[in-house]
XYZ file of C-alpha atoms in Angstrom:
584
model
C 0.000 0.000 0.000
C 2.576 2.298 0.616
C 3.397 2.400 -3.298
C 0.141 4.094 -3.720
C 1.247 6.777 -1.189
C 4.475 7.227 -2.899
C 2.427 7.662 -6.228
C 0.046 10.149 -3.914
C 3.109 12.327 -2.873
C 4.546 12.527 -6.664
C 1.110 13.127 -8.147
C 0.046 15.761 -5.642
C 3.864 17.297 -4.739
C 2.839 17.032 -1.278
C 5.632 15.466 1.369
C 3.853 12.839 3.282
C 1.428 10.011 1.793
C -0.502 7.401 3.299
C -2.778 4.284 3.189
C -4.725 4.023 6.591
C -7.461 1.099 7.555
C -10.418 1.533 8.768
C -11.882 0.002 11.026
C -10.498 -3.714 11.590
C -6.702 -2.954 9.788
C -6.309 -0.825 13.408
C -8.239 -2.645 15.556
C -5.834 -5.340 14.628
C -2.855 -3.256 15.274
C -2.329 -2.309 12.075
C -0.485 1.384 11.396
C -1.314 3.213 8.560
C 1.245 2.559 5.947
C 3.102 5.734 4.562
C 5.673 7.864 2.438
C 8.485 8.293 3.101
C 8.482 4.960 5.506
C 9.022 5.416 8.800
C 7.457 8.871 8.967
C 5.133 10.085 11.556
C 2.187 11.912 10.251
C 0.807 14.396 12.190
C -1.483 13.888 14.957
C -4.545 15.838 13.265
C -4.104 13.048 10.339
C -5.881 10.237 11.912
C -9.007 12.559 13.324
C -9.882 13.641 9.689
C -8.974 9.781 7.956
C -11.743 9.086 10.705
C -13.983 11.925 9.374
C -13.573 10.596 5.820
C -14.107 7.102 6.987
C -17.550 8.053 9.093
C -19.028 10.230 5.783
C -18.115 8.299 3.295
C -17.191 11.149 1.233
C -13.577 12.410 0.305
C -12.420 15.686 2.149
C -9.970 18.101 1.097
C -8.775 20.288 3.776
C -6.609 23.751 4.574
C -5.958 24.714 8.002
C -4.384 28.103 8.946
C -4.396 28.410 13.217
C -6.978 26.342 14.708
C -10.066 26.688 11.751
C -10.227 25.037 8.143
C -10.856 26.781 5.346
C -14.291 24.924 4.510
C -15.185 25.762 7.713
C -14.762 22.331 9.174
C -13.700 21.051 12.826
C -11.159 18.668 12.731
C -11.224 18.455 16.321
C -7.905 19.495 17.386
C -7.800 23.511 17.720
C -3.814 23.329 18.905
C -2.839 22.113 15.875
C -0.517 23.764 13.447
C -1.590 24.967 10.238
C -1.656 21.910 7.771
C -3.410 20.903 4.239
C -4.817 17.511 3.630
C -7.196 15.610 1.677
C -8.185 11.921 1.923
C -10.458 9.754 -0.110
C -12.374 6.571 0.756
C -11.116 3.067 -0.465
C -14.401 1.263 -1.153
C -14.489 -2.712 -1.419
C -16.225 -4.607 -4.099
C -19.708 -4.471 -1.702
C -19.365 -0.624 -0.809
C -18.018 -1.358 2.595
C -15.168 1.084 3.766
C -11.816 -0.518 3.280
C -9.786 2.553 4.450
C -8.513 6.122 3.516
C -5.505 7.336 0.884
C -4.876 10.289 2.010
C -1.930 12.947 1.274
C -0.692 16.052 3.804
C 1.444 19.396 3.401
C 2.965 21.602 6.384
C 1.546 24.304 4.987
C -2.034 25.894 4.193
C -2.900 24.947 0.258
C -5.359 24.872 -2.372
C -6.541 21.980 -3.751
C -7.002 22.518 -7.591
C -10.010 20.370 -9.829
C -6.860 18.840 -10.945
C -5.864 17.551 -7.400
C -9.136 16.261 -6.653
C -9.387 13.865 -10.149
C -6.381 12.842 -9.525
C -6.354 11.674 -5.928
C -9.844 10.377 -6.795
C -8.508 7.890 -9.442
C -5.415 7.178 -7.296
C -7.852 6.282 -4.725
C -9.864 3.678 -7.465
C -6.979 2.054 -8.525
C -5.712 1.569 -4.965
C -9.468 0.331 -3.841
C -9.285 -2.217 -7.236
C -6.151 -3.473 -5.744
C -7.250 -3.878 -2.231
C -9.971 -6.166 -3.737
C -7.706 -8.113 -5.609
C -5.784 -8.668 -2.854
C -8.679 -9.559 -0.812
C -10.180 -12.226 -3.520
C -6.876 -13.749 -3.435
C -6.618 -14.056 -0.064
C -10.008 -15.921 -0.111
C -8.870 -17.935 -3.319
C -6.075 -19.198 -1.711
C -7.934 -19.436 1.278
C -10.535 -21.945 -1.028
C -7.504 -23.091 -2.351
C -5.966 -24.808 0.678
C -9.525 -25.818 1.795
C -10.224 -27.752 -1.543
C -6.513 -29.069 -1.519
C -7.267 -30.154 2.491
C -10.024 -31.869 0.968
C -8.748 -33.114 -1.293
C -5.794 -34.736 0.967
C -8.268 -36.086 3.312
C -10.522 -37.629 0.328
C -7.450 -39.247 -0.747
C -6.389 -40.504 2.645
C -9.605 -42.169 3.253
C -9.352 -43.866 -0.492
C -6.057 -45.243 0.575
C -7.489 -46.927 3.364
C -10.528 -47.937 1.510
C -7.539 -49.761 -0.396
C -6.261 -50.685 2.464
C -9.045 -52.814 3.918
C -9.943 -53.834 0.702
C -6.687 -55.294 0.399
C -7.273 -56.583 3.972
C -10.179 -58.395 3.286
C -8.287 -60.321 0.528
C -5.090 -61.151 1.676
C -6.363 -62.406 5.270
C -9.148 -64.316 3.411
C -7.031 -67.420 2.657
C -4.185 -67.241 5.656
C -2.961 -71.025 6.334
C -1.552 -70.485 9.759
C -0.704 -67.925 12.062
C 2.891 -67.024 11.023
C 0.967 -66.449 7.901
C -1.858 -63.819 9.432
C 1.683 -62.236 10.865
C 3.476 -61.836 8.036
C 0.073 -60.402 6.005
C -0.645 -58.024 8.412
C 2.701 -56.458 8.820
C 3.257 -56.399 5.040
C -0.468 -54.439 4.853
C -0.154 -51.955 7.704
C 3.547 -51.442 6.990
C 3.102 -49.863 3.337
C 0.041 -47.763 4.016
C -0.284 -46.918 7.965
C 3.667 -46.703 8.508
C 3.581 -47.640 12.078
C 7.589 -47.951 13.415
C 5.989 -51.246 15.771
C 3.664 -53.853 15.066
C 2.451 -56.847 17.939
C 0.259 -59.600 18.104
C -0.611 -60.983 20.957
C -3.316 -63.613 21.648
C -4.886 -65.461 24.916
C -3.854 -68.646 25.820
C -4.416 -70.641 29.213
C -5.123 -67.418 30.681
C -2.308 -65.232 29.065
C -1.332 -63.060 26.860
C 1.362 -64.564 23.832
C 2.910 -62.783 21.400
C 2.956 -64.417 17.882
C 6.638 -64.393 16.221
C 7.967 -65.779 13.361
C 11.484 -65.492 10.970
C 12.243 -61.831 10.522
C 10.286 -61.138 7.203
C 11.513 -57.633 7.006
C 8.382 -55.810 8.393
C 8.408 -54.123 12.326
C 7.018 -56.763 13.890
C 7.773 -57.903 17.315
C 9.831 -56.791 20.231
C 13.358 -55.185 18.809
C 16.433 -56.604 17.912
C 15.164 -59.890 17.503
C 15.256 -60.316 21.514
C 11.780 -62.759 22.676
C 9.213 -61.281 24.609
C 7.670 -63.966 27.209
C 3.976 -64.236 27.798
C 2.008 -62.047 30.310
C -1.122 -61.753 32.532
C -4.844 -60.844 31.235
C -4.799 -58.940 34.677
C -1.312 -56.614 34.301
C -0.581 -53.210 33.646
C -0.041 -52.860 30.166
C -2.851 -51.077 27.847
C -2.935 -54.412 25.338
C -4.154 -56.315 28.351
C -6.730 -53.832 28.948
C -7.569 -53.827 25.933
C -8.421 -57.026 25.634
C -10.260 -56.882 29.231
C -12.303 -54.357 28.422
C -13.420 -55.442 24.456
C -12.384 -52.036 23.475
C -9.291 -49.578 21.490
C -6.942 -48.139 23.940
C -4.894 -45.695 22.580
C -1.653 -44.547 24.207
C -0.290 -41.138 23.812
C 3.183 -39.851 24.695
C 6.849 -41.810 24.915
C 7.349 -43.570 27.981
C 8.377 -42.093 30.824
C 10.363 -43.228 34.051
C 7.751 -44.355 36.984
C 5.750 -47.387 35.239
C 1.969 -45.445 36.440
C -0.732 -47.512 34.927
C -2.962 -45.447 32.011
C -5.625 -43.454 32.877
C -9.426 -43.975 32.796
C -10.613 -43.631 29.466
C -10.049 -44.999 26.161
C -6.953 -42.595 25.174
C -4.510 -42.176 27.806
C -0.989 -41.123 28.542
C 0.858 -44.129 29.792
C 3.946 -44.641 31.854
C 4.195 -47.956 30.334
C 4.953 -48.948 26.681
C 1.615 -50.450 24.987
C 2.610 -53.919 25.177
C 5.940 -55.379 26.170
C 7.110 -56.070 22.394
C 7.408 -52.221 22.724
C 9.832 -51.617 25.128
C 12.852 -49.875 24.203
C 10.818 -48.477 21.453
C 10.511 -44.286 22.078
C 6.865 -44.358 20.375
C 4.385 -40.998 20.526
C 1.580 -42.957 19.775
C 0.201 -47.088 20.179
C -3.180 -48.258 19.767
C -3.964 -51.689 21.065
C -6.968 -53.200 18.768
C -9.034 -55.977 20.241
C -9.374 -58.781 18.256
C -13.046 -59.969 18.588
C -14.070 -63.657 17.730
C -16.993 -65.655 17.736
C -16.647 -66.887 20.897
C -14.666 -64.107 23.029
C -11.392 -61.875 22.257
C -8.858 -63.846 21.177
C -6.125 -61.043 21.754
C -5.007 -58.042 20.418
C -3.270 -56.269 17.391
C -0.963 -53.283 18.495
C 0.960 -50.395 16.120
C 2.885 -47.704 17.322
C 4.232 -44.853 15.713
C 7.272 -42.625 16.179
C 5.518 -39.378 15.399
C 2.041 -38.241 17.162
C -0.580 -40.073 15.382
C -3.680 -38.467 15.159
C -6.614 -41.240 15.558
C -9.924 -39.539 14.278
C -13.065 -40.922 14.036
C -12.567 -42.194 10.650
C -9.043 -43.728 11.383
C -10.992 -45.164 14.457
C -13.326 -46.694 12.189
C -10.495 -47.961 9.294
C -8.193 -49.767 12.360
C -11.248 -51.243 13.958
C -12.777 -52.944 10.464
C -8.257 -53.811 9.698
C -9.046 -55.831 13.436
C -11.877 -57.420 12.422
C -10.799 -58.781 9.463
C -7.591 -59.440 11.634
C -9.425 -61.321 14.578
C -11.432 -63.644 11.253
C -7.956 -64.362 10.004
C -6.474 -65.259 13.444
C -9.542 -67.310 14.293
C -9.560 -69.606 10.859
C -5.769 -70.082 11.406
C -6.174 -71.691 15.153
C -8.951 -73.511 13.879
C -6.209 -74.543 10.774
C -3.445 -75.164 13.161
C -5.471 -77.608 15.629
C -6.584 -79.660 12.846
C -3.116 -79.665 11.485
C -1.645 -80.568 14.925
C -4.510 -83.569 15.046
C -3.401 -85.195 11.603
C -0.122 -84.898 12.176
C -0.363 -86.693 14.972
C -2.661 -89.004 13.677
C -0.200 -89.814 10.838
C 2.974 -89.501 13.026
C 1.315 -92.208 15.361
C 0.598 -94.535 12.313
C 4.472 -95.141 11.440
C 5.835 -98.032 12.283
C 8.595 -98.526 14.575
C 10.860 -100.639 12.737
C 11.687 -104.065 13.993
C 14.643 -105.472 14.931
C 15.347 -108.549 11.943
C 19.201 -110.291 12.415
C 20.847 -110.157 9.311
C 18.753 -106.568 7.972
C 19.575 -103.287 8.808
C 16.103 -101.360 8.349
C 16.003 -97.551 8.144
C 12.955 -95.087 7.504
C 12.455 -91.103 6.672
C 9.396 -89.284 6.899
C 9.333 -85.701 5.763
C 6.299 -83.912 5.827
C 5.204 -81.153 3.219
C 6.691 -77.552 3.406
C 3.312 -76.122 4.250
C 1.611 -76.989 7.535
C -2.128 -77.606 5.754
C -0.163 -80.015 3.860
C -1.129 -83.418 5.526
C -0.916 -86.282 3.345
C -1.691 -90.280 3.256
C 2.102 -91.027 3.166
C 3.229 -94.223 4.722
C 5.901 -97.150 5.777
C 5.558 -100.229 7.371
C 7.499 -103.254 8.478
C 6.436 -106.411 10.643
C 7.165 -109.692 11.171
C 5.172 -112.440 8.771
C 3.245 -115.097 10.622
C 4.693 -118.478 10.076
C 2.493 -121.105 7.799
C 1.234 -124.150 9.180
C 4.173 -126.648 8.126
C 6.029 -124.091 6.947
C 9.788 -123.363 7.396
C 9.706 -119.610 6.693
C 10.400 -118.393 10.027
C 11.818 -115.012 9.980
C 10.325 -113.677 7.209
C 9.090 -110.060 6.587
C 6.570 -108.070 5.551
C 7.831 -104.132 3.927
C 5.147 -101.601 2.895
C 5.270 -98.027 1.539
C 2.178 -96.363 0.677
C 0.674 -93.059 -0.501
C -3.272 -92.543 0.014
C -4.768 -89.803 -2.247
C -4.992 -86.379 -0.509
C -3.296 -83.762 1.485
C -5.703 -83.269 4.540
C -6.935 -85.183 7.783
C -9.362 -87.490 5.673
C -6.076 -89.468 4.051
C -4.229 -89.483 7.288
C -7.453 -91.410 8.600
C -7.638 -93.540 5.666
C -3.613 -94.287 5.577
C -4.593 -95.495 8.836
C -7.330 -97.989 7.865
C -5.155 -98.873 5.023
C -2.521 -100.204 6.856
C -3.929 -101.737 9.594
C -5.981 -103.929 7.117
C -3.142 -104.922 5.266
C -1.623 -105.916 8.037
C -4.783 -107.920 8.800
C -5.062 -109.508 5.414
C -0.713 -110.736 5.787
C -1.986 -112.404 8.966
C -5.121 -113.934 7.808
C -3.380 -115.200 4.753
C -0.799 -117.172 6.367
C 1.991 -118.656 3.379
C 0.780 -116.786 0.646
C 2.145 -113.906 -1.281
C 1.771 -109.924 -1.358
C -0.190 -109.745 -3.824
C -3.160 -112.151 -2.015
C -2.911 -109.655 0.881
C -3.216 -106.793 -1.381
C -6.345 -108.435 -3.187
C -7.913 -108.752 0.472
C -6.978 -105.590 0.971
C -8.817 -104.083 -2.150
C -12.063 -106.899 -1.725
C -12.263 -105.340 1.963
C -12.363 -101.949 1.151
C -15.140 -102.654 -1.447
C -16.661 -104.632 1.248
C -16.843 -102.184 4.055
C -17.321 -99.027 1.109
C -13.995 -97.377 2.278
C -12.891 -94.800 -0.536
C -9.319 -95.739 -0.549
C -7.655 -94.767 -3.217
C -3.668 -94.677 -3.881
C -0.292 -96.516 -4.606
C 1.200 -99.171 -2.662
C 4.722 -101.475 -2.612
C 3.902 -104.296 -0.466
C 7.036 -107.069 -0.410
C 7.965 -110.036 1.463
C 11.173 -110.643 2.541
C 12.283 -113.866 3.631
C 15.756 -115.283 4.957
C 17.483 -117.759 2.300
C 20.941 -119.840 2.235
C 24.311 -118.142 2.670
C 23.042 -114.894 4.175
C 20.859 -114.432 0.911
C 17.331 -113.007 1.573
C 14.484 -113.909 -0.960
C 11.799 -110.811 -1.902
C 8.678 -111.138 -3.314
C 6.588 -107.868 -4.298
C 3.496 -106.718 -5.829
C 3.113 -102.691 -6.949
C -0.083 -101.357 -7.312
C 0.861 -98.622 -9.170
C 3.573 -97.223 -6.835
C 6.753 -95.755 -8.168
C 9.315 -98.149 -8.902
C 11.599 -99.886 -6.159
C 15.544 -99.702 -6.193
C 18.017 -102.412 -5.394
C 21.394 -101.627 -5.695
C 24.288 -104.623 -4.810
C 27.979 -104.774 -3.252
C 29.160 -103.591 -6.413
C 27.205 -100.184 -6.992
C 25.037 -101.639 -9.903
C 21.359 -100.703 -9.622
C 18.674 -102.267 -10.570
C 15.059 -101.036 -11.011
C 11.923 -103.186 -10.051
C 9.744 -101.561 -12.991
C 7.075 -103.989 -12.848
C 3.558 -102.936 -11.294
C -0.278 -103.248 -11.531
C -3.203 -100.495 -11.614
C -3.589 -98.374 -8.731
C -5.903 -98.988 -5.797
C -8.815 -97.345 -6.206
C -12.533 -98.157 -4.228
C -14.220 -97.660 -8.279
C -12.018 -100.710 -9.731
C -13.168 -104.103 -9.513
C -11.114 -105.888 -7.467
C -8.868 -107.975 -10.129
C -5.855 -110.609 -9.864
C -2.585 -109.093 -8.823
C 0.842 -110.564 -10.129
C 4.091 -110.814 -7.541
C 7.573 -110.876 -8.476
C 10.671 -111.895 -6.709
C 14.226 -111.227 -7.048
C 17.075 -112.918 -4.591
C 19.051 -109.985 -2.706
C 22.697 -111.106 -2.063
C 24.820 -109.594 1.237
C 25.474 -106.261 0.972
C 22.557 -104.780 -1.609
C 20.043 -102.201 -0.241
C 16.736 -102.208 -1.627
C 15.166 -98.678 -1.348
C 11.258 -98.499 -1.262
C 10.111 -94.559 -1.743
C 6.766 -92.443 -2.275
C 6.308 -89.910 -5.602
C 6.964 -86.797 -2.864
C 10.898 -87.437 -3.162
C 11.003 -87.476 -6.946
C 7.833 -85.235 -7.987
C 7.763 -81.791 -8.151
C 6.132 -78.914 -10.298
C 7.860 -78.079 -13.761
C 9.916 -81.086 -13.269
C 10.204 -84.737 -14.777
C 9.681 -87.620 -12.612
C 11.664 -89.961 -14.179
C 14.848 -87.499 -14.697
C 14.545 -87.182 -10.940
C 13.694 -90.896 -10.827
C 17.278 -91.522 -12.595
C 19.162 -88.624 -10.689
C 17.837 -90.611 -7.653
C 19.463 -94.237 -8.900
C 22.815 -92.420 -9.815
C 23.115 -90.818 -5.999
C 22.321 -94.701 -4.051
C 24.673 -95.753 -6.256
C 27.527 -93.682 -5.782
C 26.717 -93.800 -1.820
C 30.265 -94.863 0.166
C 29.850 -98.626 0.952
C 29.103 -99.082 4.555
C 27.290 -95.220 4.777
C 24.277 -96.097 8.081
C 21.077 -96.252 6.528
C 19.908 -92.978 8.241
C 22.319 -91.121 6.874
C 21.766 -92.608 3.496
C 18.670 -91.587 3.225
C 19.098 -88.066 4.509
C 21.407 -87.324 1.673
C 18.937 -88.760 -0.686
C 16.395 -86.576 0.623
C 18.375 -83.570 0.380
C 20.165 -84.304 -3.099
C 17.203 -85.549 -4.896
C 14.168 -84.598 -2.995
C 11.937 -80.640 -4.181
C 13.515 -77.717 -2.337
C 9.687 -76.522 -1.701
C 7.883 -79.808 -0.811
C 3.982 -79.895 -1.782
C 3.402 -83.623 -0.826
C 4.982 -85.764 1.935
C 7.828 -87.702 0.994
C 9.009 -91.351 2.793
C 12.034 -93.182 2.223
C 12.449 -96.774 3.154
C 15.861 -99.069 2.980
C 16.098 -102.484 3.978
C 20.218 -103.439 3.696
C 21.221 -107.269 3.701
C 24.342 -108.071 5.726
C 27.773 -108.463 4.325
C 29.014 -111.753 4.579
């Protein structure tokens, strides 16, 4: 504004120019703005920028002694003899914006000329004072829209957010899984610097960990974080007490006070004890709610203040509840898991003791927990015939049931306890009469087996030979490999078993296994995986038993089998079964 006095003082060849605001510029504080800066205008100037402002009309004033020449009162008769004139700065509504307004020291005429010309001065300054106040409410608009705009973005990231939440956690198969998800989807779009979950078992509070994965989750460096009481201090346990969001405001601070009353509080304490050492400003512990209770609580902290309004109240309580669904399907996951496992686990045999056979099994389950297959072994001692002279003699099974869930590991179980059955009811006779019963029982009873099976008999002969006899119903192919490193495959087999097949006539085969050969019985899980070929893997198999160091134990055998031949990322269970005749 002051340009427009300078302009004033050229225009009119007066010394002093100004711009004063009426009435909020000076109830603000604001001082008229003048020419030269810095100058003081004299004390009668204000009193008639008021009388301009109160009329409405410009004035143009000359004052010799104590009385204007237009006969006006400026209301200060010890004044010295002055000129001025002053013209109202009108706004875009005809409110008063303010006064430009010019002064001499000395008494003067103001010409037609002087008028016009402060008059337009006084427009052009009034134009710009509007300008200057629509751009103050432009920008004002301006940062409101863009505000809006921020926030309307904000809330369409964490539309995205659960969105994305309500996929990802929809097919979780455990709950290092609902871990890892979570802390991949919170980390990207919610930046917390601290991530915990912690859920109730036998009365406490347990944090789930897992392999670093990269995200913030868990206590830091790495170091474990034991379980704690439903009834201590920390907000995540009240939290889960009370069924509602705590939030936690402020870094911890020496004394350990418990929070205060209310669902935000400033706590003494960390959040939960995953936290401490962490210097967070903010932690909100999220209840996880399931259909039978709370099962715990998800907690994220943040370095900065975190402001939790209602709609990022609303966004971390529906990222909980699709949480708490996760959490709950993966205990239900794990306990069936846990019960097939040890289903299966209790179904394999512990291997007798045979002089003249060393006997060694491997059971490796699939990479993925939900895996849970129909994988089996077996090895028991043959009844003896009556009149028979076959005392000694074996039975060896490995087996693989169709499927990957509890239903096989039952079945696997039926399986081989009526193949045992059908050995001992068939006293004399060969595998493949006890795999016929086997088959004519399941058909009987309307069990869905359905699967590949080895099933041999092995059975001491002269001169520390052993005699084996086997019938494969569709299983892979058997191994024997002698003294001497040659290997032989046993590539003979039959259909499958399957409960739709009609039971049909089963051939046996038999082969003479001199001291010192291994015969290796194995399921498809060691030699089959995705993009791969079987029978490459099949071959790579028959090159590494081969080249094993005479004398190698068994165990060890087939460990380096498993790891030379067998998928890096299992998807079926895998056995390995060696039967090795004594060296002479």
């Amino acid at each position: 504004m002051n340009r427009f006095a300078r302009l004033a003082t050229r225009l009119l060849a007066v010394p002093l120019g100004l711009v004063w605001l009426e009435p909020a510029g000076e109830a603000a504080g604001a001082v008229p703005e003048c020419w030269p800066v810095g100058a003081e205008p004299d004390p009668a100037v204000p009193a008639c920028c008021r009388l301009v402002a109160e009329d409405g009309m410009p004035r143009f004033l000359s004052r010799v002694g104590d009385s204007s020449d237009d006969g006006s009162d400026d209301g200060d008769s010890d004044s010295a003899a002055f000129a001025f004139a002053g013209v109202p700065l009108v706004g875009g509504s005809g409110e008063l914006l303010g006064v430009l307004a010019v002064t001499d020291h000395a008494p003067r005429q103001w010409s037609e000329d002087d008028v016009r010309d402060l008059s337009d001065l006084a427009a052009a300054c009034s134009a710009q004072m509007r300008m200057r106040t629509r751009s103050e409410t432009v920008r004002q608009a301006r940062e409101a829209a863009e505000g809006e705009a921020t926030r309307v973005h904000e809330l369409l990231n964490r539309s995205e957010l659960l969105l994305r939440a309500s996929e990802d956690l929809a097919d979780t198969s455990g709950l290092d899984d609902v871990r890892r998800r979570v802390g991949d989807l919170v980390g990207g779009d919610l930046e917390p610097a601290g991530i915990d979950l912690v859920l109730v078992r036998q009365g406490l509070l347990h944090h789930v960990t897992g392999a670093a994965d990269g995200n913030v989750f868990g206590p830091p460096s790495g170091r474990p974080a034991g379980p704690f009481g439903l009834g201590s201090h920390w907000p995540v346990a009240r939290a889960v007490r009370e069924h509602r969001m705590i939030v936690v405001d402020g870094p911890p601070a020496a004394g350990g006070a418990d929070a205060a009353p209310g669902s935000r509080a400033t706590a003494a304490t960390p959040a939960t004890p995953a936290f401490e050492g962490l210097r967070l400003a903010t932690a909100a512990c999220l209840p996880l709610r399931g259909t039978h209770g709370t099962l715990g609580a998800l907690v994220l902290g943040w370095e900065a203040p975190y402001e939790i309004g209602v709609d990022e109240r609303a966004v971390l309580t529906t990222l909980a509840g699709y949480t708490a669904q996760a959490v709950e399907r993966a205990l239900h996951l794990d306990e069936r898991v846990t019960v097939a496992r040890q289903l299966q686990r209790a179904m394999l045999t512990e291997l007798p003791d045979v002089p003249g056979l060393e006997l060694s099994a491997l059971y490796r389950p699939a990479a993925r927990d939900d895996m849970v297959g129909g994988d089996w072994y077996d090895a028991y001692p043959l009844p003896v015939a009556p009149g028979g002279s076959a005392a000694g003699a074996l039975a060896l099974t490995v087996g693989d049931i169709t499927g990957h869930d509890m239903r096989a590991a039952a079945l696997m179980g039926q399986v081989r306890s009526m193949l045992r059955q059908a050995d001992h009811d068939h006293p004399g006779e060969g595998p493949q009469q006890a795999l016929g019963a086997l088959e004519r029982a399941c058909r009987r009873l309307n069990l869905p087996a359905s699967g590949t099976a080895v099933h041999a008999h092995l059975t001491p002969a002269a001169d520390g030979h052993w005699q084996l006899r086997w019938s494969n119903a569709g299983h892979p192919a058997p191994l024997v490999v002698t003294a001497d490193g040659a290997v032989e495959t046993l590539v003979r087999h039959d259909v499958l078993l399957h409960h739709a097949l009609t039971p049909g006539p089963r051939t046996c085969d038999s082969r003479v296994l001199p001291p010192g050969s291994t015969l290796l019985l194995y399921t498809d899980g060691l030699v089959e995986e995705r993009g791969g070929d079987i029978e490459d893997n099949v071959d790579r198999l028959a090159e590494r038993l081969a080249a094993a160091p005479a004398g190698v134990p068994l165990d060890a055998l087939l460990r380096s089998l498993l790891d030379t031949v067998g998928p890096r990322d299992a998807q079926d269970d895998a056995v390995l079964f060696a039967v090795r005749v004594a060296a002479s």
